[in-house]
Amino acid sequence: MFRKILIANRGEIALRIIWACKELGIKTVAVHSTADENSLHVRFANEAVCIGPPHNKDSYLSVQSVIAAAEITDADAIHPGYGFLAESAHFAEVCKECGLTFIGPEPAVIRSMGDKAEARRTMDRAGVPTIPGSDGIVPDVEEALKLAGPIGYPVLLKASAGGGGKGMRIVESDDDMERLFTSAANESMNAFGNSELYMEKYILEPRHVEFQILGDTHGNLVHLFERECSIQRRHQKLIEESPSTALDEDLRARMAATAIKAAKAVDYTNAGTVEFLLDARGEFFFIEMNTRIQVEHPVTEMVTGIDLIKEQIRVAAGEPIGFAQDEVRIAAHAIECRVNAEHSETFAPSPGRITTFHPPGGPGIRVDTAAYAEAVIPPYYDSMIAKVISCGNTRGEAILRMRRALESFVIEGIHTNIALQRRILADEDFVRGRLSTAFMERFLGPGKKVSA
Ligand code: MV4
C-alpha cells in the first residue's frame, strides 16, 4: 500500500480524498495555488506545497509543478480527483515515467476514451449499442451530407475531443449542414485545439443514465449500478440520484451487463463511468466513458455502502477489489444536490467571503464540502461549493430529507442556488420521477434558452 499520496486537486474532492487516506493510514500532500492558502485541504493534509498563482494553467493544471511537488515530498502516488488533470493521458504518462502511481486507469485507456469518435467505434466493435451515426470522424461537409440521408434528420454533430456538450450542433436539414458543421468545427478547434467531428442521430429528450464501474489489475471488473443525471443545465449537472426511476430489474441488468462489456473491451482498471442515453422507448445507447471518479460518486457510495475513493486507492496499489459483484446491492435511495456559488435566478457566479455557514446534518444527510464561515470563494475555479446528499429507504424518504436539509442549510455572504434546488425538489414531475434531459429547460420556462 502507498505511504504517501499527493492530491492534485482542491475543494471538496481534495478533502474527500484526504478522509479516505486517513482511514487507510496513508499520509497526504496537498497542493494549492496562492488563492487557496487558507483552504481546508491545505489545513487537513499532512503537508502542503504551493504550486503557483491562481489561474488553473499556472497551478492545478501545471504538470511540471504538480510532479515537482510530488518529488520534493517523496509521494508514491497522485490522486487527480475530477477535472484538472484527471483525464489527461499525458499527465498519467508523466507520472509513470517519474515512478509515481497515477490513481486512475492506464494512460492508453484515458487517451482512447478521451477521443469520443474512437470510443464510439471501439464500443460498436465490442457489441455495445451505440446511436446510429458515423463510423468514426466525419471528414467534411460533403461526407456529413451523405451520411445524414440514411441516418435521418435531425442529426447531432459532436466534437471528438469534446464531451459534455461543447462543439455540439443539432442539424435539422441538408440546408443547415454547411453552416452548423463549420461552427461546430470552429468551436471545437477553439476549445480543444482539434476540429474533428462525428455524427449521431439526435435522440429527443433522452435520460442520462450512467453506470459506475470498478476494475482491478487482477482482471476483476464490477459495476455499482446506475446514477440518473438527467437534471442538468448547460451540461452542468444539478441533481443526481440512484437508483434511476426509469429502470426496472430487467433493464437495469441489461444495462449493467453492457457497462461491464464496455469496460472489458478496454481492459479497464480503477473507477470509471459508462454513460448511456436512454430513449422514451426504453432503448439505451453508449455515449461516452469517463475515466475518472465523478462529482456524483457519493450517491453510489450511499446506496451501496462502498467507499469508492478507498477502492480507487486500493486497486491502484495492486490490491484486488474488496468485494464481489453479488455483494453489491442497491440498499437505499440517494439524491445529490449540487450547491453552487451563483444567483438562483440569473446563474451569475457569486464568489466572495462566506460570512455564515451552517451545513445541514441529521439522519440520512451527508454534506461534502470544503466551505466554512469566513472562507473566501475565489473567482478562478468551479462554482460548486458543496454537495448535499440525502439517503433514505425509499425515494420519497430521500426527497423529504433533502427538502429538510436544503431548508436548514444557511449560507450568507454569497449567493447560492439553494433556492433553485428547493424549487426543483417541490416540482411535481421531479417528485413523480418524470425526468429527462429536457427537464430544466421546461422547468425554467421559455425565454431562458438552454443550449443544445
Ligand atoms: C446526445 C443527445 C441526443 N442525441 N446525443 C450532451 C453532452 C454529451 N455528453 C452528450 N449530450 C447529448 N448527446 C444524441 N445522439 C443529447 C445530449 C444532451 C444531454 C445528454 C446528457 C445529459 C444532458 C444533456 C442535455 C442536452 C443534450
mmCIF file of N, CA and C in Angstrom, residues 117-202:
data_model
loop_
_atom_site.group_PDB
_atom_site.id
_atom_site.type_symbol
_atom_site.label_atom_id
_atom_site.label_comp_id
_atom_site.label_asym_id
_atom_site.label_seq_id
_atom_site.Cartn_x
_atom_site.Cartn_y
_atom_site.Cartn_z
ATOM 1 N N ALA A 117 -14.959 9.916 -30.782
ATOM 2 C CA ALA A 117 -15.275 9.173 -32.008
ATOM 3 C C ALA A 117 -14.648 7.786 -31.955
ATOM 4 N N GLU A 118 -13.418 7.722 -31.439
ATOM 5 C CA GLU A 118 -12.750 6.424 -31.312
ATOM 6 C C GLU A 118 -13.454 5.555 -30.267
ATOM 7 N N ALA A 119 -13.876 6.170 -29.165
ATOM 8 C CA ALA A 119 -14.576 5.430 -28.109
ATOM 9 C C ALA A 119 -15.837 4.777 -28.680
ATOM 10 N N ARG A 120 -16.559 5.549 -29.477
ATOM 11 C CA ARG A 120 -17.789 5.068 -30.115
ATOM 12 C C ARG A 120 -17.512 3.874 -31.034
ATOM 13 N N ARG A 121 -16.450 3.991 -31.821
ATOM 14 C CA ARG A 121 -16.052 2.890 -32.719
ATOM 15 C C ARG A 121 -15.659 1.648 -31.927
ATOM 16 N N THR A 122 -14.868 1.859 -30.896
ATOM 17 C CA THR A 122 -14.423 0.742 -30.051
ATOM 18 C C THR A 122 -15.622 0.001 -29.463
ATOM 19 N N MET A 123 -16.597 0.764 -28.971
ATOM 20 C CA MET A 123 -17.770 0.144 -28.341
ATOM 21 C C MET A 123 -18.643 -0.562 -29.379
ATOM 22 N N ASP A 124 -18.777 0.052 -30.536
ATOM 23 C CA ASP A 124 -19.544 -0.567 -31.619
ATOM 24 C C ASP A 124 -18.936 -1.924 -31.981
ATOM 25 N N ARG A 125 -17.595 -1.962 -32.130
ATOM 26 C CA ARG A 125 -16.883 -3.210 -32.463
ATOM 27 C C ARG A 125 -17.065 -4.267 -31.373
ATOM 28 N N ALA A 126 -17.215 -3.791 -30.121
ATOM 29 C CA ALA A 126 -17.323 -4.723 -28.985
ATOM 30 C C ALA A 126 -18.753 -5.207 -28.776
ATOM 31 N N GLY A 127 -19.679 -4.730 -29.623
ATOM 32 C CA GLY A 127 -21.067 -5.166 -29.480
ATOM 33 C C GLY A 127 -21.856 -4.379 -28.447
ATOM 34 N N VAL A 128 -21.336 -3.216 -28.075
ATOM 35 C CA VAL A 128 -22.060 -2.316 -27.167
ATOM 36 C C VAL A 128 -22.940 -1.416 -28.030
ATOM 37 N N PRO A 129 -24.249 -1.308 -27.730
ATOM 38 C CA PRO A 129 -25.110 -0.486 -28.588
ATOM 39 C C PRO A 129 -24.701 0.989 -28.590
ATOM 40 N N THR A 130 -24.526 1.526 -29.795
ATOM 41 C CA THR A 130 -24.240 2.956 -29.952
ATOM 42 C C THR A 130 -25.368 3.557 -30.781
ATOM 43 N N ILE A 131 -25.465 4.867 -30.787
ATOM 44 C CA ILE A 131 -26.514 5.561 -31.527
ATOM 45 C C ILE A 131 -26.174 5.490 -33.024
ATOM 46 N N PRO A 132 -27.165 5.201 -33.899
ATOM 47 C CA PRO A 132 -26.870 5.199 -35.336
ATOM 48 C C PRO A 132 -26.136 6.481 -35.724
ATOM 49 N N GLY A 133 -25.054 6.345 -36.482
ATOM 50 C CA GLY A 133 -24.255 7.529 -36.824
ATOM 51 C C GLY A 133 -23.034 7.163 -37.628
ATOM 52 N N SER A 134 -22.036 8.041 -37.579
ATOM 53 C CA SER A 134 -20.833 7.849 -38.384
ATOM 54 C C SER A 134 -19.930 6.796 -37.753
ATOM 55 N N ASP A 135 -19.139 6.132 -38.603
ATOM 56 C CA ASP A 135 -18.133 5.196 -38.106
ATOM 57 C C ASP A 135 -16.843 6.001 -37.947
ATOM 58 N N GLY A 136 -16.676 6.600 -36.778
ATOM 59 C CA GLY A 136 -15.524 7.479 -36.567
ATOM 60 C C GLY A 136 -15.816 8.887 -37.032
ATOM 61 N N ILE A 137 -14.756 9.649 -37.345
ATOM 62 C CA ILE A 137 -14.933 11.064 -37.650
ATOM 63 C C ILE A 137 -15.534 11.288 -39.035
ATOM 64 N N VAL A 138 -16.232 12.407 -39.187
ATOM 65 C CA VAL A 138 -16.789 12.839 -40.469
ATOM 66 C C VAL A 138 -15.816 13.877 -41.032
ATOM 67 N N PRO A 139 -15.135 13.570 -42.160
ATOM 68 C CA PRO A 139 -14.032 14.433 -42.587
ATOM 69 C C PRO A 139 -14.458 15.821 -43.095
ATOM 70 N N ASP A 140 -15.624 15.921 -43.719
ATOM 71 C CA ASP A 140 -16.011 17.217 -44.279
ATOM 72 C C ASP A 140 -17.530 17.308 -44.465
ATOM 73 N N VAL A 141 -17.989 18.472 -44.917
ATOM 74 C CA VAL A 141 -19.427 18.721 -45.081
ATOM 75 C C VAL A 141 -20.047 17.751 -46.092
ATOM 76 N N GLU A 142 -19.305 17.443 -47.174
ATOM 77 C CA GLU A 142 -19.828 16.540 -48.196
ATOM 78 C C GLU A 142 -20.165 15.175 -47.586
ATOM 79 N N GLU A 143 -19.216 14.661 -46.800
ATOM 80 C CA GLU A 143 -19.440 13.371 -46.140
ATOM 81 C C GLU A 143 -20.602 13.472 -45.148
ATOM 82 N N ALA A 144 -20.685 14.599 -44.466
ATOM 83 C CA ALA A 144 -21.754 14.806 -43.481
ATOM 84 C C ALA A 144 -23.117 14.732 -44.160
ATOM 85 N N LEU A 145 -23.224 15.369 -45.327
ATOM 86 C CA LEU A 145 -24.489 15.355 -46.074
ATOM 87 C C LEU A 145 -24.825 13.937 -46.544
ATOM 88 N N LYS A 146 -23.812 13.216 -47.022
ATOM 89 C CA LYS A 146 -24.030 11.845 -47.494
ATOM 90 C C LYS A 146 -24.508 10.940 -46.363
ATOM 91 N N LEU A 147 -23.917 11.130 -45.166
ATOM 92 C CA LEU A 147 -24.259 10.285 -44.015
ATOM 93 C C LEU A 147 -25.648 10.592 -43.457
ATOM 94 N N ALA A 148 -25.989 11.875 -43.452
ATOM 95 C CA ALA A 148 -27.236 12.300 -42.795
ATOM 96 C C ALA A 148 -28.463 11.692 -43.475
ATOM 97 N N GLY A 149 -28.386 11.463 -44.788
ATOM 98 C CA GLY A 149 -29.501 10.877 -45.525
ATOM 99 C C GLY A 149 -30.002 9.586 -44.890
ATOM 100 N N PRO A 150 -29.157 8.537 -44.906
ATOM 101 C CA PRO A 150 -29.590 7.271 -44.311
ATOM 102 C C PRO A 150 -29.883 7.339 -42.809
ATOM 103 N N ILE A 151 -29.164 8.178 -42.070
ATOM 104 C CA ILE A 151 -29.413 8.274 -40.617
ATOM 105 C C ILE A 151 -30.779 8.920 -40.380
ATOM 106 N N GLY A 152 -31.065 9.953 -41.152
ATOM 107 C CA GLY A 152 -32.333 10.672 -40.998
ATOM 108 C C GLY A 152 -32.222 11.839 -40.037
ATOM 109 N N TYR A 153 -32.698 13.009 -40.466
ATOM 110 C CA TYR A 153 -32.661 14.199 -39.603
ATOM 111 C C TYR A 153 -33.709 14.077 -38.501
ATOM 112 N N PRO A 154 -33.489 14.752 -37.354
ATOM 113 C CA PRO A 154 -32.321 15.561 -37.012
ATOM 114 C C PRO A 154 -31.107 14.693 -36.632
ATOM 115 N N VAL A 155 -29.927 15.221 -36.979
ATOM 116 C CA VAL A 155 -28.686 14.570 -36.553
ATOM 117 C C VAL A 155 -27.934 15.519 -35.632
ATOM 118 N N LEU A 156 -26.992 14.954 -34.903
ATOM 119 C CA LEU A 156 -26.204 15.753 -33.978
ATOM 120 C C LEU A 156 -24.738 15.635 -34.374
ATOM 121 N N LEU A 157 -24.095 16.795 -34.568
ATOM 122 C CA LEU A 157 -22.648 16.807 -34.787
ATOM 123 C C LEU A 157 -21.990 16.999 -33.428
ATOM 124 N N LYS A 158 -20.998 16.181 -33.135
ATOM 125 C CA LYS A 158 -20.323 16.260 -31.836
ATOM 126 C C LYS A 158 -18.820 16.370 -32.030
ATOM 127 N N ALA A 159 -18.170 17.124 -31.164
ATOM 128 C CA ALA A 159 -16.710 17.260 -31.198
ATOM 129 C C ALA A 159 -16.080 15.979 -30.667
ATOM 130 N N SER A 160 -15.145 15.419 -31.436
ATOM 131 C CA SER A 160 -14.498 14.186 -31.000
ATOM 132 C C SER A 160 -13.623 14.411 -29.771
ATOM 133 N N ALA A 161 -13.086 15.624 -29.653
ATOM 134 C CA ALA A 161 -12.252 15.941 -28.492
ATOM 135 C C ALA A 161 -13.092 16.451 -27.326
ATOM 136 N N GLY A 162 -14.404 16.536 -27.543
ATOM 137 C CA GLY A 162 -15.282 17.171 -26.551
ATOM 138 C C GLY A 162 -15.784 16.227 -25.491
ATOM 139 N N GLY A 163 -17.073 16.137 -25.398
ATOM 140 C CA GLY A 163 -17.707 15.511 -24.244
ATOM 141 C C GLY A 163 -18.265 16.651 -23.431
ATOM 142 N N GLY A 164 -19.441 16.423 -22.885
ATOM 143 C CA GLY A 164 -20.027 17.482 -22.083
ATOM 144 C C GLY A 164 -20.566 18.670 -22.863
ATOM 145 N N GLY A 165 -20.792 18.513 -24.172
ATOM 146 C CA GLY A 165 -21.639 19.499 -24.858
ATOM 147 C C GLY A 165 -20.966 20.526 -25.747
ATOM 148 N N LYS A 166 -19.705 20.890 -25.488
ATOM 149 C CA LYS A 166 -19.048 21.895 -26.334
ATOM 150 C C LYS A 166 -18.834 21.361 -27.740
ATOM 151 N N GLY A 167 -19.057 22.211 -28.744
ATOM 152 C CA GLY A 167 -18.858 21.797 -30.121
ATOM 153 C C GLY A 167 -19.944 20.873 -30.627
ATOM 154 N N MET A 168 -21.139 20.960 -30.033
ATOM 155 C CA MET A 168 -22.273 20.129 -30.452
ATOM 156 C C MET A 168 -23.273 20.976 -31.231
ATOM 157 N N ARG A 169 -23.820 20.445 -32.320
ATOM 158 C CA ARG A 169 -24.859 21.159 -33.079
ATOM 159 C C ARG A 169 -25.922 20.165 -33.544
ATOM 160 N N ILE A 170 -27.191 20.551 -33.338
ATOM 161 C CA ILE A 170 -28.307 19.776 -33.878
ATOM 162 C C ILE A 170 -28.539 20.276 -35.300
ATOM 163 N N VAL A 171 -28.567 19.341 -36.259
ATOM 164 C CA VAL A 171 -28.806 19.720 -37.658
ATOM 165 C C VAL A 171 -30.141 19.127 -38.098
ATOM 166 N N GLU A 172 -31.034 20.010 -38.599
ATOM 167 C CA GLU A 172 -32.406 19.605 -38.931
ATOM 168 C C GLU A 172 -32.595 19.242 -40.397
ATOM 169 N N SER A 173 -31.722 19.778 -41.257
ATOM 170 C CA SER A 173 -31.888 19.515 -42.690
ATOM 171 C C SER A 173 -30.582 19.752 -43.446
ATOM 172 N N ASP A 174 -30.521 19.276 -44.692
ATOM 173 C CA ASP A 174 -29.360 19.494 -45.560
ATOM 174 C C ASP A 174 -28.967 20.968 -45.603
ATOM 175 N N ASP A 175 -29.996 21.830 -45.650
ATOM 176 C CA ASP A 175 -29.757 23.280 -45.798
ATOM 177 C C ASP A 175 -28.907 23.860 -44.677
ATOM 178 N N ASP A 176 -28.993 23.273 -43.490
ATOM 179 C CA ASP A 176 -28.287 23.822 -42.315
ATOM 180 C C ASP A 176 -26.912 23.199 -42.104
ATOM 181 N N MET A 177 -26.617 22.137 -42.887
ATOM 182 C CA MET A 177 -25.423 21.332 -42.581
ATOM 183 C C MET A 177 -24.125 22.130 -42.687
ATOM 184 N N GLU A 178 -23.940 22.844 -43.805
ATOM 185 C CA GLU A 178 -22.652 23.505 -44.007
ATOM 186 C C GLU A 178 -22.348 24.504 -42.895
ATOM 187 N N ARG A 179 -23.349 25.338 -42.593
ATOM 188 C CA ARG A 179 -23.186 26.380 -41.568
ATOM 189 C C ARG A 179 -22.888 25.753 -40.194
ATOM 190 N N LEU A 180 -23.659 24.734 -39.825
ATOM 191 C CA LEU A 180 -23.512 24.156 -38.485
ATOM 192 C C LEU A 180 -22.264 23.279 -38.364
ATOM 193 N N PHE A 181 -21.907 22.620 -39.485
ATOM 194 C CA PHE A 181 -20.670 21.826 -39.484
ATOM 195 C C PHE A 181 -19.486 22.758 -39.224
ATOM 196 N N THR A 182 -19.470 23.899 -39.923
ATOM 197 C CA THR A 182 -18.380 24.869 -39.785
ATOM 198 C C THR A 182 -18.327 25.443 -38.373
ATOM 199 N N SER A 183 -19.474 25.812 -37.826
ATOM 200 C CA SER A 183 -19.441 26.431 -36.488
ATOM 201 C C SER A 183 -19.079 25.413 -35.406
ATOM 202 N N ALA A 184 -19.531 24.161 -35.561
ATOM 203 C CA ALA A 184 -19.149 23.126 -34.580
ATOM 204 C C ALA A 184 -17.641 22.868 -34.644
ATOM 205 N N ALA A 185 -17.112 22.789 -35.884
ATOM 206 C CA ALA A 185 -15.676 22.539 -36.056
ATOM 207 C C ALA A 185 -14.847 23.697 -35.492
ATOM 208 N N ASN A 186 -15.303 24.918 -35.730
ATOM 209 C CA ASN A 186 -14.585 26.092 -35.213
ATOM 210 C C ASN A 186 -14.617 26.141 -33.686
ATOM 211 N N GLU A 187 -15.802 25.893 -33.126
ATOM 212 C CA GLU A 187 -15.934 25.923 -31.667
ATOM 213 C C GLU A 187 -15.042 24.855 -31.034
ATOM 214 N N SER A 188 -14.988 23.687 -31.673
ATOM 215 C CA SER A 188 -14.165 22.607 -31.154
ATOM 216 C C SER A 188 -12.679 22.948 -31.246
ATOM 217 N N MET A 189 -12.301 23.571 -32.366
ATOM 218 C CA MET A 189 -10.898 23.980 -32.529
ATOM 219 C C MET A 189 -10.500 24.980 -31.439
ATOM 220 N N ASN A 190 -11.383 25.946 -31.180
ATOM 221 C CA ASN A 190 -11.098 26.955 -30.148
ATOM 222 C C ASN A 190 -11.021 26.342 -28.751
ATOM 223 N N ALA A 191 -11.929 25.419 -28.471
ATOM 224 C CA ALA A 191 -11.998 24.861 -27.114
ATOM 225 C C ALA A 191 -10.938 23.790 -26.875
ATOM 226 N N PHE A 192 -10.666 22.973 -27.889
ATOM 227 C CA PHE A 192 -9.820 21.781 -27.664
ATOM 228 C C PHE A 192 -8.593 21.721 -28.567
ATOM 229 N N GLY A 193 -8.466 22.664 -29.506
ATOM 230 C CA GLY A 193 -7.354 22.612 -30.445
ATOM 231 C C GLY A 193 -7.477 21.468 -31.435
ATOM 232 N N ASN A 194 -8.702 21.001 -31.649
ATOM 233 C CA ASN A 194 -8.971 19.877 -32.549
ATOM 234 C C ASN A 194 -10.373 20.080 -33.099
ATOM 235 N N SER A 195 -10.504 19.999 -34.425
ATOM 236 C CA SER A 195 -11.804 20.332 -35.029
ATOM 237 C C SER A 195 -12.588 19.098 -35.482
ATOM 238 N N GLU A 196 -12.110 17.894 -35.143
ATOM 239 C CA GLU A 196 -12.760 16.686 -35.644
ATOM 240 C C GLU A 196 -14.158 16.486 -35.058
ATOM 241 N N LEU A 197 -15.081 16.131 -35.952
ATOM 242 C CA LEU A 197 -16.476 15.916 -35.559
ATOM 243 C C LEU A 197 -16.918 14.505 -35.914
ATOM 244 N N TYR A 198 -17.910 14.003 -35.179
ATOM 245 C CA TYR A 198 -18.590 12.777 -35.579
ATOM 246 C C TYR A 198 -20.085 13.045 -35.543
ATOM 247 N N MET A 199 -20.851 12.108 -36.069
ATOM 248 C CA MET A 199 -22.289 12.343 -36.210
ATOM 249 C C MET A 199 -23.102 11.224 -35.574
ATOM 250 N N GLU A 200 -24.211 11.631 -34.943
ATOM 251 C CA GLU A 200 -25.170 10.664 -34.414
ATOM 252 C C GLU A 200 -26.580 11.124 -34.740
ATOM 253 N N LYS A 201 -27.494 10.174 -34.818
ATOM 254 C CA LYS A 201 -28.911 10.541 -34.870
ATOM 255 C C LYS A 201 -29.218 11.295 -33.591
ATOM 256 N N TYR A 202 -30.015 12.360 -33.678
ATOM 257 C CA TYR A 202 -30.356 13.140 -32.491
ATOM 258 C C TYR A 202 -31.535 12.487 -31.776
#
